[in-house]
Amino acid sequence: MTKENVIKLLSTVSYPGFNRDIVSFGMIKDVIIDGQTVTIELHITSQNEKKKEAVREAVKKKLAGTFKTVNIHVSADAPQQKAPLSPQEPPPVRVLENVKHVVAVASGKGGVGKSTIAANLACAFRHQGKKVGLLDLDIYGPSLPIILGFNEQPKMTADKKLVPLQRYGMEVMSFGFISGNDTPTIWRGPLVARMTEQFFQDVQWGDLDVMILDLPPGTGDVQLTLTQKLKMTGAVIVTTPQDIALADVRKGADMFKKVNTPILGVIENMSGYILDGQLSDYLSSSMVINGQDIPVNEDGSFNLKLDLFKTGGGKKESERLGVPLLGQIPISPLIMAATDEGIPIVEKEPESSVSRIYRTIAESLSASLG
């Protein structure tokens, strides 16, 4: 057992009350291995003795099966005055008391369709009878105002809180409501982090069964702020089938694992192209296109899926993460037409094959949320 192996084991020990582990918080000062004895030097600035003891016990339990003797030394800087919390003791995680579940729709890659999926997934939850909130956290490129056909701005309460806009029975908030869709946002990280916090502190959210977060691409300020300051139920990872997308998607997924945010599953978007057609003159119950045997219905209609990209990306990533592949959503003219109108496909064509996929995904997630 090497020092690196010990640190890897300790990276699975969460700091009490947080989604992050003690390694990512920088609490491991040193690891000394001497045969069957290991000594862990912890640096915890918190003055909360219960938390310190909880960390000690968790570390001992984690290493007890590997080493005969586990010694733990804890050092802390004695505060001389009330000061801002250090990185080792981050601000308390905020729990939205009136929201049962917070689910992030995320990907390390841009352009994979997160916003479209977030909007339709929220609608699918609403069709289950749930009270749903939808929050667009893409500060630099908010898409939900367009996807949901919004032109209005949110009102403000007497105590200076924004009131979410309503659409399809859901509460919706986006930075695009405030800034305007045509105005570029040129902000540094601290401003982005502060705005992210304000969407939870300064918005008058109602009682919700589930809140869907539409995250920006990457692993930047928004994601870091969320994992440090908000208690999330879990994240849904969105990818496309090809390997070039998977490289960035893996980074996004691994970020959530590192900060101990559960990954609820993977959705593969752009999973082939659906071609619907109608034959005016046909004699057979099937036809062959590009070597594929395509069934023809009694009225002459047919439905063909063409794989435009390399296949299997979603399945590959779900297996790597050890989580379910929740669904594969094809490129469909119906989705594109509905989005152009500012209406999610689940609302515009609720009985379409694509809408059924979204409903199945929502049902699977509901089962895991409990």
XYZ file of C-alpha atoms in Angstrom:
370
model
C 0.000 0.000 0.000
C 1.559 3.271 -1.152
C 0.952 6.837 -0.016
C -0.927 7.479 -3.272
C -3.191 4.471 -2.612
C -3.980 5.770 0.876
C -4.852 9.225 -0.458
C -7.083 7.611 -3.083
C -8.911 5.723 -0.322
C -9.312 8.897 1.717
C -10.773 10.705 -1.306
C -13.933 8.671 -0.659
C -14.322 10.166 2.847
C -16.732 13.111 2.774
C -16.399 16.083 5.105
C -19.499 16.093 7.382
C -22.383 18.006 5.838
C -20.745 18.530 2.445
C -20.727 16.933 -0.992
C -16.916 17.099 -1.133
C -14.216 14.805 0.247
C -11.443 15.649 2.700
C -8.732 15.268 0.038
C -10.264 17.812 -2.358
C -10.634 20.195 0.607
C -6.866 19.936 1.189
C -7.183 18.438 4.670
C -4.548 15.703 4.183
C -1.295 17.267 5.370
C 0.826 14.098 5.302
C 0.654 10.295 5.092
C 3.417 8.259 6.772
C 3.503 4.491 6.236
C 5.671 2.231 8.423
C 4.904 -1.421 7.769
C 1.457 -2.144 9.202
C 1.201 1.302 10.791
C -0.069 4.410 9.036
C -0.060 7.924 10.442
C -2.381 10.519 8.938
C -1.718 14.206 9.521
C -4.986 16.110 9.130
C -5.310 19.886 8.951
C -8.849 20.958 9.887
C -9.439 24.625 10.617
C -12.968 24.097 11.928
C -13.410 24.577 15.673
C -16.335 22.151 15.627
C -15.061 19.209 17.692
C -17.913 16.947 16.578
C -16.901 17.374 12.945
C -13.248 16.735 13.773
C -14.141 13.550 15.630
C -16.418 12.430 12.790
C -13.547 12.849 10.312
C -11.157 10.943 12.621
C -13.578 8.030 12.925
C -14.308 7.972 9.189
C -10.576 7.889 8.354
C -9.928 5.124 10.897
C -12.798 3.051 9.555
C -11.612 3.503 5.970
C -8.039 2.367 6.732
C -8.683 -0.213 9.478
C -8.991 -3.091 7.022
C -5.617 -2.310 5.447
C -3.387 -1.346 8.396
C -3.019 -2.906 11.835
C -2.516 0.482 13.481
C -3.979 3.810 12.342
C -2.687 6.980 14.011
C -4.424 10.274 13.313
C -3.052 13.661 14.270
C -5.203 16.752 13.770
C -3.780 20.257 13.590
C -5.752 23.486 13.334
C -5.000 27.171 13.154
C -6.419 28.807 16.277
C -8.538 31.770 15.170
C -7.533 35.101 16.639
C -10.677 36.790 15.447
C -13.770 36.073 13.420
C -12.472 35.727 9.876
C -13.757 34.509 6.525
C -13.851 30.735 6.259
C -10.790 29.150 4.670
C -10.864 26.624 1.804
C -10.584 23.817 4.381
C -13.877 24.882 5.975
C -16.083 26.122 3.141
C -19.364 27.964 3.604
C -22.256 25.781 4.749
C -24.053 23.800 2.057
C -27.418 25.381 1.339
C -30.419 23.067 1.477
C -33.512 24.336 -0.341
C -36.098 23.456 2.277
C -39.049 23.802 -0.094
C -37.453 21.698 -2.863
C -37.419 17.913 -2.434
C -34.921 17.071 -5.182
C -32.368 19.103 -7.147
C -31.188 17.400 -10.349
C -28.476 18.886 -12.575
C -28.393 18.234 -16.331
C -24.712 18.462 -17.188
C -21.952 17.686 -19.654
C -18.334 18.673 -20.032
C -19.059 19.286 -23.714
C -20.966 22.179 -25.273
C -23.503 21.670 -28.041
C -24.777 18.275 -26.913
C -28.344 19.505 -26.315
C -28.424 19.901 -22.527
C -30.927 22.764 -22.581
C -33.385 20.969 -24.867
C -33.127 17.868 -22.700
C -33.504 19.854 -19.458
C -36.657 21.586 -20.736
C -38.301 18.410 -22.016
C -37.292 16.411 -18.962
C -38.868 19.074 -16.740
C -42.072 18.874 -18.802
C -42.056 15.078 -18.527
C -41.816 15.355 -14.735
C -44.699 17.839 -14.807
C -46.813 15.333 -16.746
C -46.321 12.947 -13.812
C -48.147 15.470 -11.640
C -45.014 16.776 -9.964
C -44.395 20.404 -9.004
C -41.398 21.353 -11.125
C -38.875 24.179 -11.238
C -36.472 24.750 -14.142
C -33.364 26.900 -13.659
C -31.066 27.936 -16.524
C -27.583 28.449 -15.045
C -25.749 29.077 -18.310
C -24.756 32.686 -17.591
C -22.829 33.188 -20.829
C -25.319 31.543 -23.179
C -28.808 31.098 -21.684
C -31.043 29.047 -23.996
C -34.242 28.392 -22.059
C -35.893 31.745 -22.911
C -35.789 30.716 -26.592
C -36.615 27.029 -26.058
C -39.658 27.947 -23.944
C -40.700 30.991 -25.993
C -40.303 33.653 -23.283
C -40.332 37.388 -24.031
C -41.272 38.773 -20.604
C -39.180 39.641 -17.551
C -39.728 38.372 -13.989
C -41.358 40.613 -11.398
C -39.864 41.457 -8.018
C -41.462 41.093 -4.594
C -41.491 43.766 -1.888
C -38.501 42.077 -0.213
C -36.490 42.282 -3.463
C -36.856 38.669 -4.581
C -37.429 37.662 -8.197
C -40.611 35.726 -8.951
C -40.051 32.823 -11.372
C -41.966 32.970 -14.639
C -44.583 30.303 -15.328
C -44.672 28.055 -18.378
C -46.513 24.743 -18.869
C -47.254 24.602 -15.134
C -43.571 24.981 -14.184
C -41.588 27.683 -12.395
C -38.770 28.897 -14.670
C -35.821 31.228 -14.113
C -32.937 32.171 -16.400
C -30.222 34.818 -16.535
C -31.556 35.484 -20.029
C -34.741 36.908 -18.479
C -32.660 39.613 -16.825
C -29.915 40.339 -19.341
C -31.781 39.843 -22.615
C -30.885 37.131 -25.104
C -28.958 39.477 -27.413
C -26.715 41.002 -24.745
C -23.276 39.360 -24.338
C -22.163 38.610 -20.782
C -18.524 39.513 -20.116
C -17.957 38.557 -16.500
C -15.108 37.212 -14.430
C -15.484 34.100 -12.274
C -16.437 35.735 -8.947
C -19.397 37.527 -10.551
C -20.590 34.282 -12.135
C -20.317 32.496 -8.786
C -22.259 35.263 -7.038
C -25.030 35.230 -9.648
C -25.296 31.454 -9.300
C -25.850 31.823 -5.558
C -28.443 34.553 -6.089
C -30.595 32.241 -8.205
C -31.197 30.249 -5.021
C -31.083 32.978 -2.373
C -32.887 35.801 -4.152
C -35.557 33.945 -6.148
C -38.934 33.181 -4.586
C -39.192 29.496 -5.456
C -42.399 27.737 -4.480
C -42.796 24.264 -3.002
C -41.284 21.932 -5.607
C -40.974 18.176 -5.951
C -38.023 18.527 -8.297
C -35.847 21.363 -9.593
C -34.000 20.777 -12.878
C -30.751 22.709 -13.325
C -29.579 23.396 -16.879
C -25.810 23.748 -16.427
C -23.315 25.399 -18.774
C -20.675 23.214 -20.468
C -17.390 22.487 -18.736
C -16.341 22.278 -15.095
C -16.038 25.967 -14.231
C -17.352 28.514 -11.759
C -21.027 27.517 -11.891
C -20.337 23.829 -11.282
C -17.846 24.548 -8.500
C -20.242 26.964 -6.778
C -23.074 24.436 -6.932
C -21.109 21.514 -5.533
C -19.700 23.630 -2.709
C -22.812 25.522 -1.689
C -25.908 23.553 -2.701
C -27.100 20.135 -1.645
C -27.921 18.367 -4.913
C -29.732 15.061 -5.269
C -27.608 14.147 -8.273
C -26.595 14.847 -11.851
C -27.676 13.492 -15.228
C -24.835 13.382 -17.761
C -25.611 14.191 -21.408
C -23.410 12.976 -24.254
C -23.580 12.337 -27.981
C -22.608 8.995 -29.547
C -19.173 9.869 -30.955
C -15.849 9.539 -29.109
C -14.845 13.188 -29.618
C -17.710 14.240 -27.345
C -16.957 11.563 -24.760
C -13.506 12.975 -23.979
C -15.006 16.174 -22.532
C -18.093 14.474 -21.124
C -15.866 12.215 -19.010
C -14.246 15.267 -17.421
C -17.634 16.640 -16.435
C -18.789 13.310 -15.024
C -15.569 12.763 -13.090
C -15.883 16.229 -11.554
C -19.216 15.244 -9.981
C -17.726 11.972 -8.721
C -14.799 13.823 -7.162
C -17.094 16.098 -5.160
C -19.352 13.172 -4.172
C -22.413 14.273 -6.127
C -24.292 11.135 -7.245
C -24.553 10.533 -10.990
C -28.095 9.337 -11.657
C -27.541 8.187 -15.231
C -26.471 9.019 -18.773
C -28.593 10.304 -21.665
C -27.307 9.869 -25.214
C -28.559 12.717 -27.393
C -28.452 12.917 -31.216
C -28.643 9.134 -31.277
C -29.273 8.739 -34.997
C -31.693 10.603 -37.270
C -35.360 9.701 -37.510
C -36.767 9.861 -41.033
C -40.551 9.618 -41.282
C -42.093 9.049 -44.687
C -45.184 8.007 -46.625
C -45.270 5.772 -49.686
C -48.010 6.586 -52.168
C -47.555 3.376 -54.140
C -46.362 0.219 -52.413
C -46.897 -3.518 -52.756
C -44.862 -4.887 -49.871
C -44.975 -4.628 -46.085
C -41.292 -3.662 -46.066
C -38.614 -1.942 -48.120
C -34.806 -1.824 -48.131
C -32.847 1.430 -47.689
C -29.050 1.403 -47.312
C -29.185 -2.301 -46.588
C -31.772 -1.877 -43.824
C -35.093 -3.717 -43.974
C -37.684 -1.042 -43.120
C -41.234 -2.094 -42.154
C -44.028 -0.283 -44.000
C -47.317 0.233 -42.171
C -50.714 -0.511 -43.708
C -51.215 3.157 -44.586
C -47.834 3.297 -46.345
C -46.045 5.188 -43.582
C -42.573 4.198 -42.445
C -40.051 5.226 -39.812
C -36.308 4.958 -40.436
C -33.409 5.580 -38.053
C -30.103 6.548 -39.672
C -26.918 6.479 -37.589
C -25.162 9.707 -38.564
C -22.344 9.321 -36.039
C -20.350 6.514 -34.531
C -22.671 4.651 -32.163
C -22.378 3.479 -28.572
C -20.997 6.556 -26.792
C -23.769 6.754 -24.219
C -23.628 3.051 -23.397
C -19.849 3.181 -23.104
C -19.931 6.112 -20.676
C -22.753 4.668 -18.560
C -20.803 1.411 -18.192
C -17.644 3.304 -17.236
C -19.543 5.212 -14.545
C -21.538 2.194 -13.409
C -24.852 4.013 -13.885
C -27.867 3.333 -16.127
C -28.185 4.540 -19.711
C -31.470 6.377 -19.171
C -32.343 6.845 -22.829
C -31.191 7.525 -26.377
C -32.798 10.559 -27.994
C -32.619 10.803 -31.792
C -32.303 13.866 -33.993
C -35.843 14.470 -35.143
C -37.468 17.120 -37.348
C -40.259 17.222 -34.761
C -37.840 18.374 -32.044
C -36.322 21.024 -34.293
C -39.716 22.368 -35.367
C -41.020 22.468 -31.791
C -37.879 24.223 -30.527
C -38.149 26.865 -33.258
C -41.689 27.575 -32.038
C -40.556 27.837 -28.410
C -42.511 24.723 -27.404
C -40.841 21.596 -25.947
C -41.626 18.466 -27.974
C -43.141 16.833 -24.860
C -45.774 19.605 -24.872
C -46.249 20.017 -28.633
C -46.316 16.340 -29.628
C -46.916 14.437 -26.373
C -47.673 11.148 -28.141
C -44.650 11.207 -30.461
C -41.962 8.524 -30.143
C -39.465 11.125 -28.917
C -41.839 12.349 -26.190
C -42.297 8.753 -25.065
C -38.512 8.475 -24.653
C -38.492 11.567 -22.442
C -41.357 10.206 -20.345
C -39.508 6.898 -19.905
C -36.387 8.759 -18.759
C -38.436 10.798 -16.272
C -40.066 7.623 -14.939
C -36.657 5.997 -14.412
C -35.363 9.062 -12.589
C -38.506 9.288 -10.447
C -37.964 5.693 -9.360
C -34.373 6.446 -8.314
C -35.328 9.688 -6.549
C -37.950 7.910 -4.495
